[in-house]
Tab-separated table of C-alpha atoms and ligand atoms in Angstrom:
chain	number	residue	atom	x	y	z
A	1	UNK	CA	0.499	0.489	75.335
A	2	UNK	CA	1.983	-0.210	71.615
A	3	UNK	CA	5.118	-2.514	72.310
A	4	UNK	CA	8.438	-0.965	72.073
A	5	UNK	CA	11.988	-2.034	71.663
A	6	UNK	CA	14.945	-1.408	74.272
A	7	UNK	CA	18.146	-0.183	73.609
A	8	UNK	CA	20.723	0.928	75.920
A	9	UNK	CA	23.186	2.430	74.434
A	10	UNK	CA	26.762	2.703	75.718
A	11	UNK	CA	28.664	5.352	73.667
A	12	UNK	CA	27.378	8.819	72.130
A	13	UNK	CA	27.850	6.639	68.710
A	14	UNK	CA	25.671	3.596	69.675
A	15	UNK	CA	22.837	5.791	71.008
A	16	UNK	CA	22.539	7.563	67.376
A	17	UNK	CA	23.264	4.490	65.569
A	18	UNK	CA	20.440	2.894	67.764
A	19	UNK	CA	18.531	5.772	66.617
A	20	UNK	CA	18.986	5.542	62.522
A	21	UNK	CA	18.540	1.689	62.978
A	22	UNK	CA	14.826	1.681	64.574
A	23	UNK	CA	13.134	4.104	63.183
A	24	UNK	CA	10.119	5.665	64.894
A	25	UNK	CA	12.917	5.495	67.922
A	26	UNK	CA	13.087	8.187	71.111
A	27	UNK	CA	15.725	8.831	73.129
A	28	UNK	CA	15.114	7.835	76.787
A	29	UNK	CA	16.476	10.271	79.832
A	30	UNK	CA	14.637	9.818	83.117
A	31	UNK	CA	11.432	9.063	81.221
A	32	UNK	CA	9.692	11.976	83.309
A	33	UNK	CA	7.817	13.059	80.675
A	34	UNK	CA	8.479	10.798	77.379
A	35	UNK	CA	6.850	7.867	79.637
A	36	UNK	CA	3.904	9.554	81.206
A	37	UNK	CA	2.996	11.148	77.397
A	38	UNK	CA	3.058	6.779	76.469
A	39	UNK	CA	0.945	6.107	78.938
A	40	UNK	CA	-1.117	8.886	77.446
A	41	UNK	CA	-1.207	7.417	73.961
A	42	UNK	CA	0.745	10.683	73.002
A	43	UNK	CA	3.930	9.378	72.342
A	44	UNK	CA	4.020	5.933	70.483
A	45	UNK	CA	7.707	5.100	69.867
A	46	UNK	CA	8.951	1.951	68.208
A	47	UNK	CA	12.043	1.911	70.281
A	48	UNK	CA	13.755	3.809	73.424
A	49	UNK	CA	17.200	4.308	72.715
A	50	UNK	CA	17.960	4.667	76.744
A	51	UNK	CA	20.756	6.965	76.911
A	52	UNK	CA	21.053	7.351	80.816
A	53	UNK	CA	24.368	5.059	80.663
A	54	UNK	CA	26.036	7.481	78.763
A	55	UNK	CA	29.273	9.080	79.532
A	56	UNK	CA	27.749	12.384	79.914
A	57	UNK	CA	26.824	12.738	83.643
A	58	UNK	CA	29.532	15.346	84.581
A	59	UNK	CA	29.992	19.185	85.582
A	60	UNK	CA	33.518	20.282	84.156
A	61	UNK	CA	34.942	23.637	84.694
A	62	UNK	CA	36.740	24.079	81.142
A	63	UNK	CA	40.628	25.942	81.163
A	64	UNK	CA	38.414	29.217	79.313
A	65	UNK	CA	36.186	29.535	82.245
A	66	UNK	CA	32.989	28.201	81.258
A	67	UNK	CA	31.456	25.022	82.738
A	68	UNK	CA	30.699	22.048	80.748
A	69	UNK	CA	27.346	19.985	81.890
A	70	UNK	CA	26.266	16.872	80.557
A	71	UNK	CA	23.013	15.662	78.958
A	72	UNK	CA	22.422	13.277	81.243
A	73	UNK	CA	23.368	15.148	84.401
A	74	UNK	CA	20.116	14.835	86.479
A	75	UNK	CA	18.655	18.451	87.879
A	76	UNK	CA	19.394	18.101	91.194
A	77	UNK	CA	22.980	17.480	90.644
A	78	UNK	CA	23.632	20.181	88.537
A	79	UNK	CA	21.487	22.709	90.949
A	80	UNK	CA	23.337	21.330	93.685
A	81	UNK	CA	26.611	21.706	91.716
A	82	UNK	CA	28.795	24.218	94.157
A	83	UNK	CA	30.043	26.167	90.995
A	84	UNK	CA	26.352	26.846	89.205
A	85	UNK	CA	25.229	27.403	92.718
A	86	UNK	CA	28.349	30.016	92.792
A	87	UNK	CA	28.586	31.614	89.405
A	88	UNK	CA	24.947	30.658	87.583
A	89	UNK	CA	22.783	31.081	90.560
A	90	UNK	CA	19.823	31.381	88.147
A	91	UNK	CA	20.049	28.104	86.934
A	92	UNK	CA	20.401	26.709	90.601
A	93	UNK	CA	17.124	28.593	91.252
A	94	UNK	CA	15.336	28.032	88.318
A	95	UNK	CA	15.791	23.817	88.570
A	96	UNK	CA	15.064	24.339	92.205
A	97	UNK	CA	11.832	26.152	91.527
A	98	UNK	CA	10.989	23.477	88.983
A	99	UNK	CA	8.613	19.472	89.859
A	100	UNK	CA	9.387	18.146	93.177
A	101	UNK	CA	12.994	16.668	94.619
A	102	UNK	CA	11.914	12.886	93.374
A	103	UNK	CA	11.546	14.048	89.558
A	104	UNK	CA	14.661	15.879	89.961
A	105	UNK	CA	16.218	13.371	91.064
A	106	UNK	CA	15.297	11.198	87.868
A	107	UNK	CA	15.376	14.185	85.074
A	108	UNK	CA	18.552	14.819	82.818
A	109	UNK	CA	19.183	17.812	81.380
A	110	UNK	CA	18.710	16.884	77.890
A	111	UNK	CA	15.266	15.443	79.011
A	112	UNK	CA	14.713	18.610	80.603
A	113	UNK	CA	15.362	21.232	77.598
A	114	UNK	CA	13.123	18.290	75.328
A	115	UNK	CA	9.936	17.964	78.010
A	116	UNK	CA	6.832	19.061	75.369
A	117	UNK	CA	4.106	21.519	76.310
A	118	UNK	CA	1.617	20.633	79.348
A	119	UNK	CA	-1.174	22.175	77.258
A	120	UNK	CA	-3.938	19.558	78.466
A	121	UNK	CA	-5.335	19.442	74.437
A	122	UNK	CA	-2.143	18.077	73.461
A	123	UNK	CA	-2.320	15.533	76.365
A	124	UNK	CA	-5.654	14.771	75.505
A	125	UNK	CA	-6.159	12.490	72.684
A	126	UNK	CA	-9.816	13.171	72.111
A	127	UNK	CA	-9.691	16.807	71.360
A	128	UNK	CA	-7.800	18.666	68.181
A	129	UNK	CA	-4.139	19.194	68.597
A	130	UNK	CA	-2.151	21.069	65.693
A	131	UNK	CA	0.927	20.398	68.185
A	132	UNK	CA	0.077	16.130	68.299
A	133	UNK	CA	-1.759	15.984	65.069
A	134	UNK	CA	-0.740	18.831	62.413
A	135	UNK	CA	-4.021	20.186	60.810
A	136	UNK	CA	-6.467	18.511	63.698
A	137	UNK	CA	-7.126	21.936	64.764
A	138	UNK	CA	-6.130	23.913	68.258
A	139	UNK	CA	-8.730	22.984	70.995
A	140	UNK	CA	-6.578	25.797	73.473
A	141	UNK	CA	-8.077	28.734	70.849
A	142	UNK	CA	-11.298	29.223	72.338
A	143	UNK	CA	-11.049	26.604	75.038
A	144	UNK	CA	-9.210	26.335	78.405
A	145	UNK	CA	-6.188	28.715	77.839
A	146	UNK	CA	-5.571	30.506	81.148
A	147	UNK	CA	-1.965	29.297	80.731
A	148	UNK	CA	-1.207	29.800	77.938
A	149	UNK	CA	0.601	31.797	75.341
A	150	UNK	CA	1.041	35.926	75.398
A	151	UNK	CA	3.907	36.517	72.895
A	152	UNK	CA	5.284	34.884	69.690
A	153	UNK	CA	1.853	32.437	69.500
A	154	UNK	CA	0.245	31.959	65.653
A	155	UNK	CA	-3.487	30.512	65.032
A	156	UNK	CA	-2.065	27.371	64.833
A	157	UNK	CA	-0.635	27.004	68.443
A	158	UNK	CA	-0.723	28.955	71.620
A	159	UNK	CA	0.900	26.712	73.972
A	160	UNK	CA	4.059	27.651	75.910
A	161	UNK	CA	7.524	25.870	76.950
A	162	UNK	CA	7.485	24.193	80.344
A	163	UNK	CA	10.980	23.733	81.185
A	164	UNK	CA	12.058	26.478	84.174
A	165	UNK	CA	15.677	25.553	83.375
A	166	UNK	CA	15.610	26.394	79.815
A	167	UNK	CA	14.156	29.815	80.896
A	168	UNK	CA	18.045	30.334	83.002
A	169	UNK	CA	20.030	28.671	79.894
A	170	UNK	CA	18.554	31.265	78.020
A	171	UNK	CA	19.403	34.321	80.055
A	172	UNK	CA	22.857	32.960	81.052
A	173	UNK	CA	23.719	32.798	77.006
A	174	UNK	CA	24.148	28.846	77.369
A	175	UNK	CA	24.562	26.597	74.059
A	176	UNK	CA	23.201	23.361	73.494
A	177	UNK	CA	25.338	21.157	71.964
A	178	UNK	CA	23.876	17.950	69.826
A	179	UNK	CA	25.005	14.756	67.869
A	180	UNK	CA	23.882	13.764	65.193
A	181	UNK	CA	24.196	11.445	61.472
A	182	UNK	CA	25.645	14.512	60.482
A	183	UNK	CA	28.294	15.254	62.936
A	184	UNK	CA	28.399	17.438	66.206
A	185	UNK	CA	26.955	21.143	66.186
A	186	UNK	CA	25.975	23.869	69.221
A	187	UNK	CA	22.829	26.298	69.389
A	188	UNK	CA	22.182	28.886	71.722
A	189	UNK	CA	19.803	28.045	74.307
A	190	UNK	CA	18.083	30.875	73.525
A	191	UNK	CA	17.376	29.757	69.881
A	192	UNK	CA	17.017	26.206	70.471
A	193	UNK	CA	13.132	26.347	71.471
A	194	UNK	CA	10.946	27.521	68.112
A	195	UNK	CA	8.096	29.552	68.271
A	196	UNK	CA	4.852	27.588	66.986
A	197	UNK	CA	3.685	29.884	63.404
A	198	UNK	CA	2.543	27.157	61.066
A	199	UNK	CA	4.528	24.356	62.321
A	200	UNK	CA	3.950	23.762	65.973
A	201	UNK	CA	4.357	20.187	65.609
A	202	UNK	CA	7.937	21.104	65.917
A	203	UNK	CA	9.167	22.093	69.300
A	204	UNK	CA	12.609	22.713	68.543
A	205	UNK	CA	15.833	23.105	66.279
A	206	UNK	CA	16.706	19.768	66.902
A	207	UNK	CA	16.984	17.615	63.416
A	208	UNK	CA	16.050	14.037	63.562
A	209	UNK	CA	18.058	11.418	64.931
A	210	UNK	CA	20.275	14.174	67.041
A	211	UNK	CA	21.175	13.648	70.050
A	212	UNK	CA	21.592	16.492	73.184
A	213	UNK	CA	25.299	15.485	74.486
A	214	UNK	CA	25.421	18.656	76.821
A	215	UNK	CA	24.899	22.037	77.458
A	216	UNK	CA	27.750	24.959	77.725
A	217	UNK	CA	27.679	27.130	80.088
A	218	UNK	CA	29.608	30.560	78.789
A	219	UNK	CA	32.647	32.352	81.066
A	220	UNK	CA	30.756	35.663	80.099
A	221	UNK	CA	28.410	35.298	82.164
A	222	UNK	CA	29.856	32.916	85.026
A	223	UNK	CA	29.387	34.869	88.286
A	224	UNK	CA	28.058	37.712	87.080
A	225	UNK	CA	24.479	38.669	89.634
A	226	UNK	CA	21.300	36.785	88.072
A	227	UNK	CA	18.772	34.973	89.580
A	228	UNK	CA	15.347	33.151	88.847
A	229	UNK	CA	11.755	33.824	90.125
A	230	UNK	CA	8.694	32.093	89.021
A	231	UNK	CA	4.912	32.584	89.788
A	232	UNK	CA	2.595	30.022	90.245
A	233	UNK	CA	-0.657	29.132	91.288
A	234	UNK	CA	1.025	26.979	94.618
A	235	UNK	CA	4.304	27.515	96.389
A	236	UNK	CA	6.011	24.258	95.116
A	237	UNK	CA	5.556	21.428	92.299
A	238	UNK	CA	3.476	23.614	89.994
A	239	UNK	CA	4.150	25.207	86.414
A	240	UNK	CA	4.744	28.899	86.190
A	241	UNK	CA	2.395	31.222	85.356
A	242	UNK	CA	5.074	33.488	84.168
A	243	UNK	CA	8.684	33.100	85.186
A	244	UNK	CA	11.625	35.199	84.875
A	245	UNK	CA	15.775	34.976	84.517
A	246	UNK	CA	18.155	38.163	84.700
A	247	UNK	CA	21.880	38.509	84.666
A	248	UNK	CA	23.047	41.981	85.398
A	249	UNK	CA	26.417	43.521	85.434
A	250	UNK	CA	26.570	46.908	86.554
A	251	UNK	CA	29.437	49.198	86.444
A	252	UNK	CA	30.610	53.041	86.100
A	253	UNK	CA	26.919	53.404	87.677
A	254	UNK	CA	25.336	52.089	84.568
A	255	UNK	CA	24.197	49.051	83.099
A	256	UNK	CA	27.006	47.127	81.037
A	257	UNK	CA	25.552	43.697	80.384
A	258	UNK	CA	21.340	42.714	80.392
A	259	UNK	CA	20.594	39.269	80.020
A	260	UNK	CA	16.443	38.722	80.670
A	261	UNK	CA	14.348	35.718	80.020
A	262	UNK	CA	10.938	35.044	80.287
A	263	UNK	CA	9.188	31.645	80.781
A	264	UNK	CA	5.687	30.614	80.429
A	265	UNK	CA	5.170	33.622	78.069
A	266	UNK	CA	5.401	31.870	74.708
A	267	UNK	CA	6.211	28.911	72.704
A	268	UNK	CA	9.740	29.213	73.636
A	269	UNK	CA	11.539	30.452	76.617
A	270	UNK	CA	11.072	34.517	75.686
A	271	UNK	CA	14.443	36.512	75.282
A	272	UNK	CA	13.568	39.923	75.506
A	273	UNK	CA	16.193	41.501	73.622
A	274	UNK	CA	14.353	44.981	73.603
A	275	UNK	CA	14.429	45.540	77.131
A	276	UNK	CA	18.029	44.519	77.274
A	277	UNK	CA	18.749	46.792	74.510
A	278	UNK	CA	16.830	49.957	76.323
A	279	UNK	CA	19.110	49.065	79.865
A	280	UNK	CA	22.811	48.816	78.288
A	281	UNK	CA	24.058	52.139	79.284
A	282	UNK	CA	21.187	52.878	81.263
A	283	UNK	CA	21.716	53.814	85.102
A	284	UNK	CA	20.385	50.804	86.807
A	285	UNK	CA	17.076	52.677	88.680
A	286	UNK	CA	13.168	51.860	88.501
A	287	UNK	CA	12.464	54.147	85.942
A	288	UNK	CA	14.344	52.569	83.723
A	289	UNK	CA	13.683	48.926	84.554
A	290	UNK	CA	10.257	49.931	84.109
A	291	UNK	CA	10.709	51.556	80.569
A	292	UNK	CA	12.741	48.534	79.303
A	293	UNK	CA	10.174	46.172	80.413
A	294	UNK	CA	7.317	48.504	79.043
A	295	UNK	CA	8.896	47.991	75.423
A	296	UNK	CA	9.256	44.518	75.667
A	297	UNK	CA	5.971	43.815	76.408
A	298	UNK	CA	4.155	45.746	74.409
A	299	UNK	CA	4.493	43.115	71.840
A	300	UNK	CA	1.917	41.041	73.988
A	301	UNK	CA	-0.928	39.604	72.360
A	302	UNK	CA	-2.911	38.020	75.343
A	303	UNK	CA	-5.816	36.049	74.806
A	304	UNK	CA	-9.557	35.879	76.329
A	305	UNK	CA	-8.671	34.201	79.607
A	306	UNK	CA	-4.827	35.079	80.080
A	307	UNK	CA	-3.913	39.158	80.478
A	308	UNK	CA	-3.210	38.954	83.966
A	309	UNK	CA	-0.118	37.804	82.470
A	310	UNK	CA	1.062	40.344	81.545
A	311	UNK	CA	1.693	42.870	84.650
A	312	UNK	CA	2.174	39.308	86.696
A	313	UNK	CA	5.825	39.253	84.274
A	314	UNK	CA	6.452	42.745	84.723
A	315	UNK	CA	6.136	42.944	88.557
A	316	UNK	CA	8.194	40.264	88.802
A	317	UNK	CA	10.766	41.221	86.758
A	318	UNK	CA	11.008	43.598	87.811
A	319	UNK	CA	11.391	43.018	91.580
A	320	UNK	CA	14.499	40.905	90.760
A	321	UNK	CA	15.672	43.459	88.257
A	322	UNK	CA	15.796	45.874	91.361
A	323	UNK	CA	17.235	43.041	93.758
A	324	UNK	CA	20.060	42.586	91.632
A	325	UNK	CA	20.530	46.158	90.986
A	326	UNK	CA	23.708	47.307	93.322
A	327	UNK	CA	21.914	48.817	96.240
A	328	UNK	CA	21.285	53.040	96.007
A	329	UNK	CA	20.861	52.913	92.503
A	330	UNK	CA	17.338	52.011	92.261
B	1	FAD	C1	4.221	16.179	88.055
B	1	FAD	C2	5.284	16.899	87.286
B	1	FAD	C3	5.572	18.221	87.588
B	1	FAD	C4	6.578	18.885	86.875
B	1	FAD	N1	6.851	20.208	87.163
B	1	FAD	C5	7.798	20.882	86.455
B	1	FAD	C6	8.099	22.245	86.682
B	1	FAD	O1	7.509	22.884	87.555
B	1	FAD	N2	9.062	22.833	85.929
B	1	FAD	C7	9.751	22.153	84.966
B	1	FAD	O2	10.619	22.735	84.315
B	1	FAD	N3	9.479	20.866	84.713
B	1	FAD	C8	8.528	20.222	85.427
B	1	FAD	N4	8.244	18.913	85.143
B	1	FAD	C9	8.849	18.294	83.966
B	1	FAD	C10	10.167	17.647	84.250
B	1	FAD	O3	11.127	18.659	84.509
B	1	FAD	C11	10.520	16.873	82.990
B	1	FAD	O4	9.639	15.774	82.921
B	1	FAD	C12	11.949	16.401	82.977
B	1	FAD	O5	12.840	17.468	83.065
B	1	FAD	C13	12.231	15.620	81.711
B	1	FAD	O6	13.515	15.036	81.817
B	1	FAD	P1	13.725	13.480	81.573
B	1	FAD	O7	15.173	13.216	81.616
B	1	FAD	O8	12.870	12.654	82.500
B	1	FAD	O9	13.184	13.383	80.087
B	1	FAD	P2	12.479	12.179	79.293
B	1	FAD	O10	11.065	12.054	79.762
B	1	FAD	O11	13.334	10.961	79.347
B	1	FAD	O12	12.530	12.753	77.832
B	1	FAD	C14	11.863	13.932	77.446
B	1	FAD	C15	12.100	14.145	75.952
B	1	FAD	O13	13.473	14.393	75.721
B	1	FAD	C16	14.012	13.442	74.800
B	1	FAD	N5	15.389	13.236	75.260
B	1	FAD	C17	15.801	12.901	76.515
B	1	FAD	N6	17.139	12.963	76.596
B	1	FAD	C18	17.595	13.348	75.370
B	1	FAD	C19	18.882	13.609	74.812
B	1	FAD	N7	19.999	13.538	75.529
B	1	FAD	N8	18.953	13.984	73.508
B	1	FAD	C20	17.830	14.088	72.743
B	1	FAD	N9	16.598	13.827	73.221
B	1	FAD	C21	16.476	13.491	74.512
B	1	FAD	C22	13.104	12.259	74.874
B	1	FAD	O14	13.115	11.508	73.667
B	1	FAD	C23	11.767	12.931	75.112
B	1	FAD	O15	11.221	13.365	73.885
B	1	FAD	C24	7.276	18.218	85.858
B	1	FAD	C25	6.998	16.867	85.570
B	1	FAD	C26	6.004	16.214	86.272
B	1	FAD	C27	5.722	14.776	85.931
B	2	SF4	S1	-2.197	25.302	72.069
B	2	SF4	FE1	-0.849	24.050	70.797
B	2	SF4	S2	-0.557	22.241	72.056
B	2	SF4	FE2	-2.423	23.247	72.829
B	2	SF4	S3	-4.162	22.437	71.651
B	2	SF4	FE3	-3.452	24.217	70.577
B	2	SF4	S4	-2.053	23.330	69.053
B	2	SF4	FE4	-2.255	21.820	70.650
């Protein structure tokens, strides 16, 4: 391993100034994945700005109703958290359904939204990577690509976002909120991940040297019904195959709010926007579920060895769709 400096950095302002003074630096949350991709050869920083000693390790209810969580809250606080648990049980669910208890217990949630692909190419120093080396190539293309990409991918990258929690912050119309040289900004969850086209080295809307300080969680949709449900090839510690979060408020008998993410569908957690725009107003019944869902993913583009993907994300959303549904309407 190529040696490293260590900072730990007591103040939002020390971590970035850590940052801008080593450059080549990373910020350090549990080291869940940032240390197993240097152990790889993957990542090479010059520094680890450590930013677990930060002030940010609380859940705060905020006087407008929304919730206010941390960047360095670990996952199974916040899905133990009685008020996500109450109001955002998606996000319980969906960092529940995520690695086992002992990552959990290590992972932040700024760690958590940043955690790169698990695309084995891009783990795997000896074979192409436009993702770890732009222009090398993409050894997924015609390789091992089962879990990949069915939406959003370019010829450049087919690999698709990990995180199960980012999948919930997307459907629950979080923001992430960052830090950087150039003062403080927030970006919905939803538009935080990129999709790959001709720059899949870049993961992200993050600019350099900013730091995640938290992630808002809206009063729109705090306790509103949503939930999480990912497939997978075993019960527990395993990626999804395809994963989905849904909020849905019902009322007058028809559908007044539609909030549906997919995950391990693309590049990014997938916000299917048509499908929510085909429901709002809609009566809440199969038919209907299964037309909104019908338009949304007809813009899948699945590759050689990955179309079961495809009805796998419709079933399940939507089962939940229907489970969340109030009952009689379906
Ligand atoms: C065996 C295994 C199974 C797993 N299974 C799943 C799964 O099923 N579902 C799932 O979602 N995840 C899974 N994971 C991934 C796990 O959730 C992530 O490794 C974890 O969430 C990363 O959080 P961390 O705090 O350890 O991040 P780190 O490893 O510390 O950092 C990850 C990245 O985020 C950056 N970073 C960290 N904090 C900040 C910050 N505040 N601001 C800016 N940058 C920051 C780092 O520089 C780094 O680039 C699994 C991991 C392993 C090892
Ligand atoms: S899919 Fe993306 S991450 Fe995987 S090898 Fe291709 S370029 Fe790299």
């Amino acid at each position: 391993m190529k040696p490293f400096a260590y900072v730990r950095a007591g103040s939002v302002e020390e971590a970035t100034d850590a940052f801008a003074a080593h450059p080549g630096a990373r910020y350090l949350g549990g080291g869940t994945n940032l240390v197993d991709l240097m152990k790889l050869g993957v990542e090479a920083p010059a520094a680890l700005v450590d930013v677990t000693r930060l002030p940010l390790d609380a859940v705060e209810e905020l006087p407008d109703g929304s919730l206010q969580v941390g960047a360095t809250v670990r996952n199974s606080d916040l899905a133990a958290h009685p008020v996500v648990r109450d109001r955002y049980p998606a996000l319980s669910q969906a960092l529940l359904a995520g690695a086992s208890g002992q990552l959990r217990n290590a992972a932040t949630t700024g760690g958590n939204l940043l955690q790169r692909t698990r695309c084995p190419y891009f783990q795997d120093r000896s074979k192409p990577c436009n993702k770890r080396e732009p222009g090398s190539g993409c050894g997924a293309l015609e390789g091992v690509h089962r879990d990949h990409a069915v939406l959003g991918h370019s010829d450049q990258c087919i690999a698709t976002n990990p995180s199960d929690m980012a999948v919930a912050l997307a459907a629950l119309d979080a923001r992430v909120e960052l830090t950087g040289p150039d003062g403080s900004r927030s970006v919905p969850a939803a538009d935080f991940h990129r999709l790959p086209g001709m720059h899949p080295e870049r993961d992200t809307e993050i600019l350099p040297g900013e730091l995640i300080t938290g992630v808002l969680l809206p009063a729109a949709t705090a306790g509103l019904p949503s939930a999480y449900r990912k497939a997978r090839d075993r019960a527990s510690y395993a990626f999804a195959l395809a994963s989905v979060a849904v909020v849905l408020d019902v009322g007058d008998g028809v559908v007044e709010r539609a909030g549906i993410a997919f995950g391990a569908l693309a590049h990014r957690p997938w916000r299917a926007r048509r499908a929510e725009d085909a429901l709002i107003g809609a009566a809440p019944t199969t038919a209907a579920f299964e037309h909104a869902l019908d338009l949304e993913l007809a813009a899948a583009e699945p590759l050689r060895d990955n179309a079961f993907k495809v009805p796998l994300a419709r079933r399940i959303a939507l089962d939940v769709l229907s489970r969340l549904a109030p009952p009689a309407t379906t």
